[in-house]
Short mmCIF file of C-alpha atoms in Angstrom, two decimals:
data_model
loop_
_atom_site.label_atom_id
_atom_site.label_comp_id
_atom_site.label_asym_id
_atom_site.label_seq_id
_atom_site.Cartn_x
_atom_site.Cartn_y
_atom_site.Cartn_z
CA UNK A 386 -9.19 -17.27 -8.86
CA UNK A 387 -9.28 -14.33 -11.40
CA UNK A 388 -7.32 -11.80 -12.04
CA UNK A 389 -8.46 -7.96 -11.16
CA UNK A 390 -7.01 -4.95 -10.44
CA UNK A 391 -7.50 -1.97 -7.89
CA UNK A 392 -10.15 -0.17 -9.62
CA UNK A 393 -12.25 -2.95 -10.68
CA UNK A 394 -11.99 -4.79 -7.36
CA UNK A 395 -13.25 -1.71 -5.73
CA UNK A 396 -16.60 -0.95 -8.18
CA UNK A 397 -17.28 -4.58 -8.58
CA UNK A 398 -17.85 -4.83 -4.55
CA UNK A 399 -19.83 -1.80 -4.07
CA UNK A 400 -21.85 -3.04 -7.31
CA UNK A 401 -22.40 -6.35 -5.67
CA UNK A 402 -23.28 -5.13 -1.91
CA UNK A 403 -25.72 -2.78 -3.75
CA UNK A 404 -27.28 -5.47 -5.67
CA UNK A 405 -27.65 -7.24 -2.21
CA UNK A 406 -28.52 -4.14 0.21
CA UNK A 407 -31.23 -1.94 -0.74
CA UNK A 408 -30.50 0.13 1.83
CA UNK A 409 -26.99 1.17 0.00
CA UNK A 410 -26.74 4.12 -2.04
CA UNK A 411 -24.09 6.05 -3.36
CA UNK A 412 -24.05 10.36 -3.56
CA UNK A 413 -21.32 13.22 -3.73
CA UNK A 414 -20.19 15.72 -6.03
CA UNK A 415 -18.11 13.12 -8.39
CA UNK A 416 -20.67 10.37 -8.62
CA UNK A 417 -21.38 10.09 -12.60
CA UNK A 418 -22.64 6.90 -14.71
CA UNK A 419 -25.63 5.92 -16.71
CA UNK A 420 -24.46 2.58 -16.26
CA UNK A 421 -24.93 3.04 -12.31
CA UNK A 422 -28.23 4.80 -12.89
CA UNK A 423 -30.17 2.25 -15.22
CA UNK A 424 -29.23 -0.37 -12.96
CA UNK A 425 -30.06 1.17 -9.91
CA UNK A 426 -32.10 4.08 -10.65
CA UNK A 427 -31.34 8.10 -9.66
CA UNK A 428 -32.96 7.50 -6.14
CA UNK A 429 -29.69 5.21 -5.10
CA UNK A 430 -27.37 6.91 -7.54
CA UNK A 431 -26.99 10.59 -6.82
CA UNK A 432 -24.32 13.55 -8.10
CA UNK A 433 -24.95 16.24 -5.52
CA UNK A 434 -22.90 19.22 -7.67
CA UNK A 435 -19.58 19.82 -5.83
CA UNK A 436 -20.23 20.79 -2.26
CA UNK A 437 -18.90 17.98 -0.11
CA UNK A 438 -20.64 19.53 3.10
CA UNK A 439 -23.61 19.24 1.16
CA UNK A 440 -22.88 15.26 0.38
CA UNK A 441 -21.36 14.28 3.88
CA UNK A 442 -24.25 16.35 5.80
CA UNK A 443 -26.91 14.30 3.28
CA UNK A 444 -25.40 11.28 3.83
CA UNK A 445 -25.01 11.64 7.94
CA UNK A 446 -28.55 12.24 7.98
CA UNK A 447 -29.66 9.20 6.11
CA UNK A 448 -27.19 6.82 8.27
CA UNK A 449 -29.10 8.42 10.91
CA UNK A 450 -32.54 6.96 9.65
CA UNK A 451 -31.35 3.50 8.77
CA UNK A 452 -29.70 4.15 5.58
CA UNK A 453 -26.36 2.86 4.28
CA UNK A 454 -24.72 5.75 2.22
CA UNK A 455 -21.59 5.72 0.46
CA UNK A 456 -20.76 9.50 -0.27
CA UNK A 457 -17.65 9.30 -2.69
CA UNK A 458 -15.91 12.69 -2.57
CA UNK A 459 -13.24 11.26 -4.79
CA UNK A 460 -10.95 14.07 -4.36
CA UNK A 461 -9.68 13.72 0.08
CA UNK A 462 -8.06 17.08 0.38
CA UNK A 463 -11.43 18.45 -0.86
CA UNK A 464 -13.40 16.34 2.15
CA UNK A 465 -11.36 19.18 4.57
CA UNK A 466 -14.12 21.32 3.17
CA UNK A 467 -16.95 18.86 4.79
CA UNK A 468 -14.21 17.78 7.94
CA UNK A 469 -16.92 19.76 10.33
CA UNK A 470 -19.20 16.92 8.87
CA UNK A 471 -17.00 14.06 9.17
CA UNK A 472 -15.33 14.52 12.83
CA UNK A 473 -17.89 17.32 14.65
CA UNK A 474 -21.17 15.73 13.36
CA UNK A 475 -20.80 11.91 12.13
CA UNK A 476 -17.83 10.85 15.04
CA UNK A 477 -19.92 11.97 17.98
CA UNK A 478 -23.46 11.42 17.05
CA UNK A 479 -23.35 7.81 18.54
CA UNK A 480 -22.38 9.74 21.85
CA UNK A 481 -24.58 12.85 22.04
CA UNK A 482 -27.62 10.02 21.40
CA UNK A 483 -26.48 7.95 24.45
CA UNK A 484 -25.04 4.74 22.35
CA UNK A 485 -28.56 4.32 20.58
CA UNK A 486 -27.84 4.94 17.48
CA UNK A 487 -25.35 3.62 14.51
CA UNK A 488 -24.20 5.76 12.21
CA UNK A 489 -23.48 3.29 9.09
CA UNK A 490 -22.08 6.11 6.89
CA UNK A 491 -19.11 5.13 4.69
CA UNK A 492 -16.83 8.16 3.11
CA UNK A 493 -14.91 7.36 0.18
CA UNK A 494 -11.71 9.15 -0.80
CA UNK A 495 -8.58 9.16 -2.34
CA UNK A 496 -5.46 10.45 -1.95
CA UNK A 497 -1.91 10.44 -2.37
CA UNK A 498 -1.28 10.69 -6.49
CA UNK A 499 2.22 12.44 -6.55
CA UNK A 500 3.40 11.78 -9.97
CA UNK A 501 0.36 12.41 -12.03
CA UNK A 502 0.72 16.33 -12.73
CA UNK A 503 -2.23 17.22 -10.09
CA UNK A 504 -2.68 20.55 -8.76
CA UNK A 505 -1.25 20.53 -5.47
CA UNK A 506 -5.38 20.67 -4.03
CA UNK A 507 -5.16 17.07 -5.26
CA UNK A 508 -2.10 15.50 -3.83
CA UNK A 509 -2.43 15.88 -0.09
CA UNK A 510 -2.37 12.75 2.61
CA UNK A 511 -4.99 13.25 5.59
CA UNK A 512 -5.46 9.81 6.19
CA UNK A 513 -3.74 9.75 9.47
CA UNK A 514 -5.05 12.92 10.46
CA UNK A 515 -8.56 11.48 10.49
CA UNK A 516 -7.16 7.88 12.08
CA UNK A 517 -6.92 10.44 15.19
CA UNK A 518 -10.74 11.70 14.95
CA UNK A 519 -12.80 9.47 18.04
CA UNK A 520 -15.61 7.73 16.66
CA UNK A 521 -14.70 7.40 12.77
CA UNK A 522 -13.11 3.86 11.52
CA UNK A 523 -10.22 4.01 8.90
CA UNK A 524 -9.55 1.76 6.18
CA UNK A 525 -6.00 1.91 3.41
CA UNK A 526 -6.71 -1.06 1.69
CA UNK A 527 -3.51 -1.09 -0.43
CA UNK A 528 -4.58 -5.04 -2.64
CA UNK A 529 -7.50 -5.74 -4.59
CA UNK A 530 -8.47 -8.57 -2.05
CA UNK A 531 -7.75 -5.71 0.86
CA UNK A 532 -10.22 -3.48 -0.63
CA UNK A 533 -12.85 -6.35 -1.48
CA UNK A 534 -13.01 -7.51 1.82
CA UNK A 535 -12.96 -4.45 3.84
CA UNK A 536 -15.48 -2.87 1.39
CA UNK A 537 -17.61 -5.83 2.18
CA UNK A 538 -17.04 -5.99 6.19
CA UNK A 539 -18.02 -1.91 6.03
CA UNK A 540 -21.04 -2.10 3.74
CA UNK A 541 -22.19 -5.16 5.66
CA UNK A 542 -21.55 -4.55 9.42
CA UNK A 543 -20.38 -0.79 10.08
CA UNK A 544 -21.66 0.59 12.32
CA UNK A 545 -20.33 3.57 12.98
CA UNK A 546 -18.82 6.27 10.31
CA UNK A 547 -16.39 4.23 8.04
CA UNK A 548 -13.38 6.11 6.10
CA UNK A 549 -11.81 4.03 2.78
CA UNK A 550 -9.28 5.27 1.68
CA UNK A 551 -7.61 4.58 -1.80
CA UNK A 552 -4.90 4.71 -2.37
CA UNK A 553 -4.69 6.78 -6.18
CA UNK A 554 -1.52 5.16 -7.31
CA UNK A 555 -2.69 1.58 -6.64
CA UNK A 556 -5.01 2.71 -9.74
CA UNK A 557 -3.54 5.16 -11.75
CA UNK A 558 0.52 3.83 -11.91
CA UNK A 559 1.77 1.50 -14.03
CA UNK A 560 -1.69 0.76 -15.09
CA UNK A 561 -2.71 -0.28 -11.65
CA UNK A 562 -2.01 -3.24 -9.03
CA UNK A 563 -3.41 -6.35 -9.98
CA UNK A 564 -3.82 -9.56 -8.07
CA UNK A 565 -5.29 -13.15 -8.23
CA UNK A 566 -8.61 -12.86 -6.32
CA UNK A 567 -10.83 -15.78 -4.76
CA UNK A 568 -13.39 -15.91 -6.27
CA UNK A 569 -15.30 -16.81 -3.60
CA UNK A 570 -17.33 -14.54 -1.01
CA UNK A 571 -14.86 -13.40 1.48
CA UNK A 572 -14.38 -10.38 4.18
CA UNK A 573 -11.65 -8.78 5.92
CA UNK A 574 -12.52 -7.59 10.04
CA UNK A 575 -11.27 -4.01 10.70
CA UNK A 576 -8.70 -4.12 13.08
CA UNK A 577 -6.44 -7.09 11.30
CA UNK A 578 -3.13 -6.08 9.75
CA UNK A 579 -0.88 -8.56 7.04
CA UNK A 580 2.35 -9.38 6.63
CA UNK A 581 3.06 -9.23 3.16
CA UNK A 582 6.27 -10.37 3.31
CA UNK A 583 7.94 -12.47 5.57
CA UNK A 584 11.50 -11.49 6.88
CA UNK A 585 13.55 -11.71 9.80
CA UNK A 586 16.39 -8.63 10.10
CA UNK A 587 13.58 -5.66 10.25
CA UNK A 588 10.09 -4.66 9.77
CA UNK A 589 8.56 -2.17 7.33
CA UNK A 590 5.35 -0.93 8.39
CA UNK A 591 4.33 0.59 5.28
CA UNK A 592 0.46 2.03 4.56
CA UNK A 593 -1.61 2.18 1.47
CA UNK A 594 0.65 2.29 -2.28
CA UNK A 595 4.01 2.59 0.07
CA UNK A 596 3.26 -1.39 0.86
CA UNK A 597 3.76 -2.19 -2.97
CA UNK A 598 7.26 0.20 -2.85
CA UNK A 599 7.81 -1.26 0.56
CA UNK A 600 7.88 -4.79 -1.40
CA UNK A 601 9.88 -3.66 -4.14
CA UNK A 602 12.40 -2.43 -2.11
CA UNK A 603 12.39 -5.51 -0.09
CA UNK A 604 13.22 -7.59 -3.24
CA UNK A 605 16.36 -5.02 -3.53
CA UNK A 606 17.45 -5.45 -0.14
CA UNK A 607 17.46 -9.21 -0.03
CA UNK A 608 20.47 -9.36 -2.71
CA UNK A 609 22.49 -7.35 -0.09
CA UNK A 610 21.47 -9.63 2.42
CA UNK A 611 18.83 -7.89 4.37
CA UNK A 612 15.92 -10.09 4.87
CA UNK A 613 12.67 -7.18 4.96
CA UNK A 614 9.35 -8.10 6.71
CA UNK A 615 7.25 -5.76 5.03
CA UNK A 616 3.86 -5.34 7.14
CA UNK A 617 0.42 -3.70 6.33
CA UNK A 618 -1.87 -2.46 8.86
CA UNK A 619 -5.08 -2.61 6.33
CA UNK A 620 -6.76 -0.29 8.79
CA UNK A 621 -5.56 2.55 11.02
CA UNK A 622 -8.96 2.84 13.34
CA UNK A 623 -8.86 -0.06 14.54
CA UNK A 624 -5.16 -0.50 14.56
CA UNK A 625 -4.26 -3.63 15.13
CA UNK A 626 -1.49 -3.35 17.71
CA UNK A 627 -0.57 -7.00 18.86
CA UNK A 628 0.31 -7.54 15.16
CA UNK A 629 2.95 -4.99 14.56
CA UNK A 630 4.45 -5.15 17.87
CA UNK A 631 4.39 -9.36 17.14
CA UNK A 632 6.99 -8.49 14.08
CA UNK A 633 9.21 -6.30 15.47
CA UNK A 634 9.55 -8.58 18.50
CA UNK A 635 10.96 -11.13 15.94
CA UNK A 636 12.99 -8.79 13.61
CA UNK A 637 14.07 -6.17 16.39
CA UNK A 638 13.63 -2.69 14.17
CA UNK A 639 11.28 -1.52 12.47
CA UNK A 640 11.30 1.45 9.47
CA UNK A 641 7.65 3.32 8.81
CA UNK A 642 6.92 3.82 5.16
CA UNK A 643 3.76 6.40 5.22
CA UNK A 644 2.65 8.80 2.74
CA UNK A 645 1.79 11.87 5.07
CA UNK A 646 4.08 14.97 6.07
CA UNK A 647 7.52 13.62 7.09
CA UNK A 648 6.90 15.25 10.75
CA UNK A 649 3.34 13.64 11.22
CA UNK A 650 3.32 12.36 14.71
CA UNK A 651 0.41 10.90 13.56
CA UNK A 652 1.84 8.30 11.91
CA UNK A 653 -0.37 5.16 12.67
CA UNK A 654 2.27 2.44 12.60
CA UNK A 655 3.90 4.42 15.44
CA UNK A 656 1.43 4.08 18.02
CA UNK A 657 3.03 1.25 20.15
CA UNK A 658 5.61 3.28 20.60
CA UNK A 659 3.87 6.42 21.78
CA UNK A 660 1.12 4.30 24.10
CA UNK A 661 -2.03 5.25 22.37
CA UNK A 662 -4.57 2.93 21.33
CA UNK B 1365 15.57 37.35 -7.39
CA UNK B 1366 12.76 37.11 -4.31
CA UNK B 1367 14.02 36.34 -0.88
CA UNK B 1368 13.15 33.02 0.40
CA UNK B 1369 10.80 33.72 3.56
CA UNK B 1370 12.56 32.27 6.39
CA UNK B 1371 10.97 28.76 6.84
CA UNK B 1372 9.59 27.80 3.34
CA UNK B 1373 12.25 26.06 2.70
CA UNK B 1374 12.48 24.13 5.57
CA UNK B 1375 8.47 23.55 5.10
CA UNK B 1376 9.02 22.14 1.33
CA UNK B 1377 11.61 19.87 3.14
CA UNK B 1378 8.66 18.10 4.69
CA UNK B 1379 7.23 16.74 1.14
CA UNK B 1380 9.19 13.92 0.16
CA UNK B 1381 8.13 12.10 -2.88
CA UNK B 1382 7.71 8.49 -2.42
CA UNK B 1383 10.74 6.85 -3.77
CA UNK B 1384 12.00 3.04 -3.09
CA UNK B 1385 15.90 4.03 -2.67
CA UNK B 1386 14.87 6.35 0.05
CA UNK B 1387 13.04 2.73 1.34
CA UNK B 1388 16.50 0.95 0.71
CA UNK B 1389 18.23 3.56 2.53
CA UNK B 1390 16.73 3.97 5.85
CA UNK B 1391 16.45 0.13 6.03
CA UNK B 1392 20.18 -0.22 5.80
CA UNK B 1393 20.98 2.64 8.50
CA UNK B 1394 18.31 1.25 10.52
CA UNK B 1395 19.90 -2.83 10.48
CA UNK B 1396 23.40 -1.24 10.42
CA UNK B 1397 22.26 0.26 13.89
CA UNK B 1398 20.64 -2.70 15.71
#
């Protein structure tokens, strides 16, 4: 086991699938490092100035000829200016081509730093919007060991246009989360949720940094008596149904924690109870 | 003073920072109503 936090767990895997998949490079108008470079050279390491369309459109194309790209956009409320890209051009390629082709491109974002003096450009929460676009996959990986092994189930076996989202106080508060890791080769299927903490009285279905405050709270409620489950969806697209309605059928209420707009039907954690996939 | 165009504030309402308490208190009204 080894101690790592958010940040870390997140380079170290794409470092380590690169190592392992030629095929994986990494472009968008953030994407700085000599490091990166010497190791794996300016063809698989690529700042494309800051145009996002430019960097999803680039990156479309090359899943499109067998490439795996990683276009890091860093900033999500900037990837609205690219959304054309993401949801009119990478979500429906698969069907205008008649199911042969896969579109293995991941987008990497984050979002949701609220206390960190950001211009308000820099603050917003789409990731449920997207977990309603057809055709795209959505990942909050809100644990080290969350982000390793979805990072590693993406860059190995998507297939279709893959969204990770990270959450920006998992790495920027209170110097980040941090967890004990395996240290051995692991992944994490899309589609899986986790119950982070056991409980009995209700559910919180909380998404991305709101699981850690989700926990914390929990702690606080247990001295008055209230026993939390606090559960994690991992992924929105898939969303793994069976397991959320499994807790509430033992605790019998559930409360959604969910950095988005307060009136976001959206809301992934309430999809059992609107019908939808 | 500027008036307050009708709506903005109910807009800003939306934006809630994240805060545990607010966690703590919707569990409570939530178990108190099952």
């Amino acid at each position: 086991m080894t101690v790592i936090d958010y940040a870390s767990a997140v380079q170290n895997t794409i470092d380590e699938e690169m190592r392992r998949d030629p095929n994986i490079f990494i472009l968008g108008p953030s994407v700085i490092g000599e490091r990166l470079i010497a190791e794996f050279g300016k063809d698989r390491v690529i700042n494309t100035g800051i145009s996002e369309t430019a960097a999803c459109a680039a990156g479309i194309g090359a899943a499109l000829v067998g490439g795996r790209p990683i276009v890091d956009t860093m900033w999500s409320p900037f990837l609205l200016d690219a959304a054309g890209q993401v949801i009119n051009q990478a979500a429906v390629w698969r069907f205008k081509l008649g199911n042969t082709v896969d579109i293995p491109v991941i987008f990497r974002q984050g979002f949701g730093m609220y206390n960190f003096g950001l211009g308000v450009q820099h603050s917003h929460c789409f990731h449920n919007l997207f977990a309603n676009v057809p055709g795209v996959h959505v990942a909050v990986p809100s644990f080290p060991s969350d982000a390793m092994g979805l990072w590693r189930t993406a860059l190995r076996y998507a297939k279709n246009p893959t969204m990770m989202w990270e959450p920006l106080p998992c790495i920027w508060n209170d110097g980040g989360i941090r967890e004990d890791v395996a240290d051995e080769d692991f992944t994490i299927p899309f589609g899986k949720g986790d119950i982070k903490r056991k409980g009995k009285d209700i559910t919180i279905a909380a998404v991305g940094y709101m699981v850690h405050l989700a926990l914390k709270a929990a702690e606080d409620l247990a001295q008055d008596g209230i026993d939390a489950e606090v559960w994690d969806p991992r992924t929105l697209t898939p969303f793994d149904r069976e397991g959320l309605v499994a807790s509430v059928k033992k605790t019998g209420a559930m409360v959604v924690v969910d950095q988005a707009p307060k009136l976001n039907q959206g809301s992934a954690p309430c999809r059992p109870w609107r019908g939808s996939p | 003073m500027m008036d307050v165009p009708i709506g903005f504030a109910k807009t800003l309402e939306q934006y809630i920072l994240p805060d545990k308490d607010k966690i703590i208190s919707a569990v409570k009204k939530v178990t108190q109503e099952k």
